[in-house]
CSV table of C-alpha atoms in Angstrom, one decimal:
chain,number,residue,atom,x,y,z
A,1,SER,CA,0.3,-0.5,0.0
A,2,GLN,CA,1.2,3.6,-0.8
A,3,GLN,CA,-0.6,5.1,2.3
A,4,GLY,CA,1.3,6.6,4.8
A,5,GLU,CA,2.0,6.0,8.1
A,6,GLU,CA,1.6,8.4,10.9
A,7,ASP,CA,3.6,8.0,14.2
A,8,PRO,CA,2.3,8.1,17.2
A,9,GLN,CA,-0.8,5.4,16.5
A,10,ALA,CA,-2.2,7.3,20.1
A,11,LEU,CA,-1.0,11.1,22.6
A,12,SER,CA,-2.1,11.8,25.0
A,13,ILE,CA,-0.8,15.5,26.8
A,14,GLN,CA,-1.9,18.0,29.3
A,15,GLU,CA,-3.8,21.2,28.0
A,16,GLY,CA,-1.1,23.8,26.9
A,17,GLU,CA,1.6,21.0,26.0
A,18,ASN,CA,2.9,20.6,22.5
A,19,ALA,CA,1.7,17.8,20.1
A,20,THR,CA,4.4,16.0,17.8
A,21,MET,CA,2.9,14.0,14.7
A,22,ASN,CA,4.3,11.8,12.5
A,23,CYS,CA,4.1,10.3,9.1
A,24,SER,CA,6.2,8.7,7.0
A,25,TYR,CA,5.7,7.9,2.6
A,26,LYS,CA,7.2,6.0,0.1
A,27,THR,CA,7.7,6.9,-3.4
A,28,SER,CA,7.4,10.7,-4.6
A,29,ILE,CA,5.2,13.6,-3.7
A,30,ASN,CA,3.2,15.8,-5.7
A,31,ASN,CA,2.1,17.2,-2.7
A,32,LEU,CA,1.4,16.3,1.7
A,33,GLN,CA,-1.8,16.7,3.3
A,34,TRP,CA,-2.9,16.8,7.3
A,35,TYR,CA,-6.3,16.2,7.8
A,36,ARG,CA,-8.2,16.3,11.5
A,37,GLN,CA,-10.7,14.4,12.4
A,38,ASN,CA,-13.3,14.5,15.1
A,39,SER,CA,-15.1,11.3,16.6
A,40,GLY,CA,-17.9,10.4,14.3
A,41,ARG,CA,-17.2,13.2,12.0
A,42,GLY,CA,-16.1,13.6,8.8
A,43,LEU,CA,-12.1,14.4,7.8
A,44,VAL,CA,-11.4,18.0,7.9
A,45,HIS,CA,-8.6,19.1,5.8
A,46,LEU,CA,-5.9,21.3,8.0
A,47,ILE,CA,-2.8,22.4,6.2
A,48,LEU,CA,-1.2,21.5,2.7
A,49,ILE,CA,2.3,20.6,1.7
A,50,ARG,CA,4.1,21.1,-1.7
A,51,SER,CA,7.2,19.0,-2.4
A,52,ASN,CA,9.2,22.3,-2.6
A,53,GLU,CA,8.5,24.0,0.5
A,54,ARG,CA,9.8,22.7,4.1
A,55,GLU,CA,7.7,25.0,6.4
A,56,LYS,CA,4.1,25.4,6.7
A,57,HIS,CA,2.2,26.8,9.4
A,58,SER,CA,-1.4,27.9,9.8
A,59,GLY,CA,-2.4,29.9,13.4
A,60,ARG,CA,-0.5,27.4,15.6
A,61,LEU,CA,0.0,24.4,13.3
A,62,ARG,CA,3.3,24.1,12.1
A,63,VAL,CA,3.9,21.5,9.4
A,64,THR,CA,7.7,20.1,7.9
A,65,LEU,CA,8.8,18.5,5.1
A,66,ASP,CA,11.6,16.8,4.6
A,67,THR,CA,11.7,14.1,0.8
A,68,SER,CA,15.1,12.9,1.3
A,69,LYS,CA,13.7,10.7,4.2
A,70,LYS,CA,10.0,11.5,3.1
A,71,SER,CA,8.8,12.4,6.4
A,72,SER,CA,7.0,15.2,7.7
A,73,SER,CA,5.4,16.1,10.8
A,74,LEU,CA,2.9,17.9,11.8
A,75,LEU,CA,3.1,20.3,14.9
A,76,ILE,CA,0.2,21.6,17.5
A,77,THR,CA,1.3,24.6,19.8
A,78,ALA,CA,-0.3,25.0,23.2
A,79,SER,CA,-2.2,22.7,23.2
A,80,ARG,CA,-6.3,22.5,23.8
A,81,ALA,CA,-9.1,20.2,24.8
A,82,ALA,CA,-10.6,21.1,21.4
A,83,ASP,CA,-7.6,19.5,19.7
A,84,THR,CA,-8.6,15.9,21.1
A,85,ALA,CA,-9.5,14.0,17.7
A,86,SER,CA,-7.6,11.8,15.2
A,87,TYR,CA,-4.8,13.1,13.2
A,88,PHE,CA,-3.9,11.9,9.3
A,89,CYS,CA,-1.4,12.3,7.2
A,90,ALA,CA,-2.9,11.9,3.1
A,91,PRO,CA,0.7,11.7,1.1
A,92,ALA,CA,-0.4,12.8,-2.7
A,93,TYR,CA,2.3,11.0,-5.1
A,94,SER,CA,3.6,12.2,-8.5
A,95,GLY,CA,2.7,10.7,-11.9
A,96,ALA,CA,0.6,10.5,-14.7
A,97,GLY,CA,-3.1,9.3,-13.7
A,98,SER,CA,-2.8,10.0,-10.0
A,99,TYR,CA,-5.9,11.3,-9.2
A,100,GLN,CA,-5.9,9.8,-5.1
A,101,LEU,CA,-5.1,10.9,-2.4
A,102,THR,CA,-3.6,8.1,-0.3
A,103,PHE,CA,-4.8,8.9,3.9
A,104,GLY,CA,-2.7,6.5,6.8
A,105,LYS,CA,-4.4,5.0,10.0
A,106,GLY,CA,-4.3,8.4,11.5
A,107,THR,CA,-2.3,9.4,14.9
A,108,LYS,CA,-5.5,9.6,17.9
A,109,LEU,CA,-4.9,13.3,20.2
A,110,SER,CA,-6.0,13.1,23.3
A,111,VAL,CA,-6.2,16.4,25.5
A,112,ILE,CA,-6.7,16.3,28.8
A,113,PRO,CA,-7.6,19.5,30.6
B,1,ASP,CA,-18.4,22.8,6.0
B,2,ALA,CA,-18.3,22.4,2.4
B,3,GLY,CA,-21.7,21.7,1.0
B,4,ILE,CA,-21.9,18.4,1.3
B,5,THR,CA,-24.8,16.1,2.0
B,6,GLN,CA,-25.1,12.6,2.6
B,7,SER,CA,-27.9,10.1,2.7
B,8,PRO,CA,-28.9,8.1,4.5
B,9,ARG,CA,-26.6,8.9,7.4
B,10,HIS,CA,-27.6,6.1,8.9
B,11,LYS,CA,-28.7,2.2,7.8
B,12,VAL,CA,-29.2,-0.9,9.2
B,13,THR,CA,-29.7,-3.6,6.2
B,14,GLU,CA,-29.8,-7.4,5.9
B,15,THR,CA,-27.1,-9.2,4.1
B,16,GLY,CA,-27.7,-10.5,0.5
B,17,THR,CA,-30.2,-6.6,0.0
B,18,PRO,CA,-29.2,-4.4,-2.4
B,19,VAL,CA,-28.2,-0.2,-0.9
B,20,THR,CA,-27.8,2.6,-2.7
B,21,LEU,CA,-25.9,5.6,-0.5
B,22,ARG,CA,-26.2,9.6,-2.0
B,23,CYS,CA,-23.3,11.7,-2.1
B,24,HIS,CA,-24.5,15.7,-3.5
B,25,GLN,CA,-23.0,18.4,-3.6
B,26,THR,CA,-23.6,22.5,-3.8
B,27,GLU,CA,-20.0,23.7,-4.9
B,28,ASN,CA,-19.8,22.2,-8.5
B,29,HIS,CA,-16.4,20.4,-7.9
B,30,ARG,CA,-15.3,18.4,-10.6
B,31,TYR,CA,-13.3,15.1,-8.3
B,32,MET,CA,-15.9,13.2,-5.8
B,33,TYR,CA,-15.3,9.8,-3.8
B,34,TRP,CA,-16.2,7.2,-1.8
B,35,TYR,CA,-14.3,5.8,1.1
B,36,ARG,CA,-15.4,3.6,3.3
B,37,GLN,CA,-13.5,4.0,7.6
B,38,ASP,CA,-12.9,0.6,9.3
B,39,PRO,CA,-11.0,0.4,12.5
B,40,GLY,CA,-8.0,-1.2,12.4
B,41,HIS,CA,-7.3,0.6,8.4
B,42,GLY,CA,-7.6,4.3,8.1
B,43,LEU,CA,-9.4,5.6,4.9
B,44,ARG,CA,-9.8,3.3,2.1
B,45,LEU,CA,-10.7,4.3,-1.8
B,46,ILE,CA,-13.8,2.5,-2.9
B,47,HIS,CA,-14.2,4.6,-6.5
B,48,TYR,CA,-14.0,7.9,-7.5
B,49,SER,CA,-15.2,10.5,-10.6
B,50,TYR,CA,-14.0,12.9,-12.1
B,51,GLY,CA,-16.8,14.2,-13.9
B,52,VAL,CA,-19.6,13.1,-15.6
B,53,LYS,CA,-20.3,9.7,-16.4
B,54,ASP,CA,-16.0,9.6,-15.9
B,55,THR,CA,-15.4,7.0,-12.7
B,56,ASP,CA,-13.2,5.3,-11.7
B,57,LYS,CA,-11.8,2.0,-9.0
B,58,GLY,CA,-10.0,2.6,-6.1
B,59,GLU,CA,-8.3,0.3,-3.5
B,60,VAL,CA,-11.3,-1.4,-2.5
B,61,SER,CA,-13.8,-1.3,-5.3
B,62,ASP,CA,-15.0,-5.1,-5.1
B,63,GLY,CA,-18.7,-5.3,-4.2
B,64,TYR,CA,-19.9,-1.6,-4.7
B,65,SER,CA,-20.9,0.2,-8.3
B,66,VAL,CA,-21.3,4.0,-8.4
B,67,SER,CA,-22.7,6.4,-11.3
B,68,ARG,CA,-22.4,10.1,-11.5
B,69,SER,CA,-25.3,11.6,-14.3
B,70,LYS,CA,-24.7,14.7,-12.7
B,71,THR,CA,-22.1,17.4,-11.6
B,72,GLU,CA,-23.5,17.4,-7.5
B,73,ASP,CA,-24.8,13.2,-7.1
B,74,PHE,CA,-22.4,10.6,-7.0
B,75,LEU,CA,-24.4,7.4,-6.2
B,76,LEU,CA,-22.8,4.2,-4.7
B,77,THR,CA,-24.3,1.5,-4.8
B,78,LEU,CA,-23.9,-2.5,-3.1
B,79,GLU,CA,-24.8,-4.9,-5.0
B,80,SER,CA,-25.4,-7.3,-2.6
B,81,ALA,CA,-24.1,-6.0,1.0
B,82,THR,CA,-22.4,-8.3,3.1
B,83,SER,CA,-21.7,-7.9,6.9
B,84,SER,CA,-18.0,-6.9,5.8
B,85,GLN,CA,-19.7,-3.7,4.3
B,86,THR,CA,-20.4,-2.8,8.0
B,87,SER,CA,-18.6,0.5,7.7
B,88,VAL,CA,-18.5,4.3,7.9
B,89,TYR,CA,-18.7,5.6,4.4
B,90,PHE,CA,-17.8,9.8,3.8
B,91,CYS,CA,-17.5,11.4,0.6
B,92,ALA,CA,-15.3,13.5,-0.4
B,93,ILE,CA,-15.3,16.4,-3.0
B,94,SER,CA,-12.3,18.1,-4.8
B,95,GLU,CA,-12.7,20.5,-7.0
B,96,THR,CA,-9.2,20.8,-9.6
B,97,SER,CA,-7.7,17.8,-8.8
B,98,GLY,CA,-7.8,13.9,-6.4
B,99,ARG,CA,-4.8,15.5,-5.4
B,100,GLU,CA,-5.5,19.0,-4.0
B,101,THR,CA,-7.4,19.4,-0.9
B,102,GLN,CA,-10.4,17.3,-0.5
B,103,TYR,CA,-14.1,18.4,1.8
B,104,PHE,CA,-15.5,15.8,3.4
B,105,GLY,CA,-19.5,14.3,4.3
B,106,PRO,CA,-20.8,13.8,7.2
B,107,GLY,CA,-20.4,10.2,6.8
B,108,THR,CA,-22.7,7.4,6.1
B,109,ARG,CA,-23.2,4.3,9.2
B,110,LEU,CA,-23.9,0.9,7.7
B,111,LEU,CA,-25.0,-1.9,9.2
B,112,VAL,CA,-25.1,-5.3,7.7
B,113,LEU,CA,-26.5,-8.0,9.9
């Protein structure tokens, strides 16, 4: 399978701490995306980083991409209880006819108030 | 949320019966997707569409068919439901390419007895 793989599978932190999640993927990508899923809901797009970018910020989110290591990380700073959710990375692979994203199994983040 | 609705939101059916799930969008996006989400597997692509009457198979297409006769509607049919098709089904849309941001519907929870 070409899906991304998130690490760790589960993460529990105190409110106010930073949370870091990692993603590894297999072949060259066009971009890599991160999504959040609250329990029982659909996925929500958080951030997209292109293969020629190394870092991107959006509010309290910081995403890095290292194409030489085929890895990405998502940092959530000053976490809040509302950040409790599952987080998925989705590499968008290069190549003709690649119309798909491939989702990993996710990191389940619990932020304890 | 992007203008995506799924119907029904919950369904219980019996093995061997046909089931049709509907995804409706008001965004006029070209690409539409059906995923299933199961514990331990993350999101897996069933079928996708890149235009009216243009569809293709995803990773787990066996036992499923799709149709798209209008831009706004993408139907997923389980021809003869089996217990292994018990899952949460998500529809997603994207505007320009399957590699770009996808917007997800709220999901349909299907139980096949």
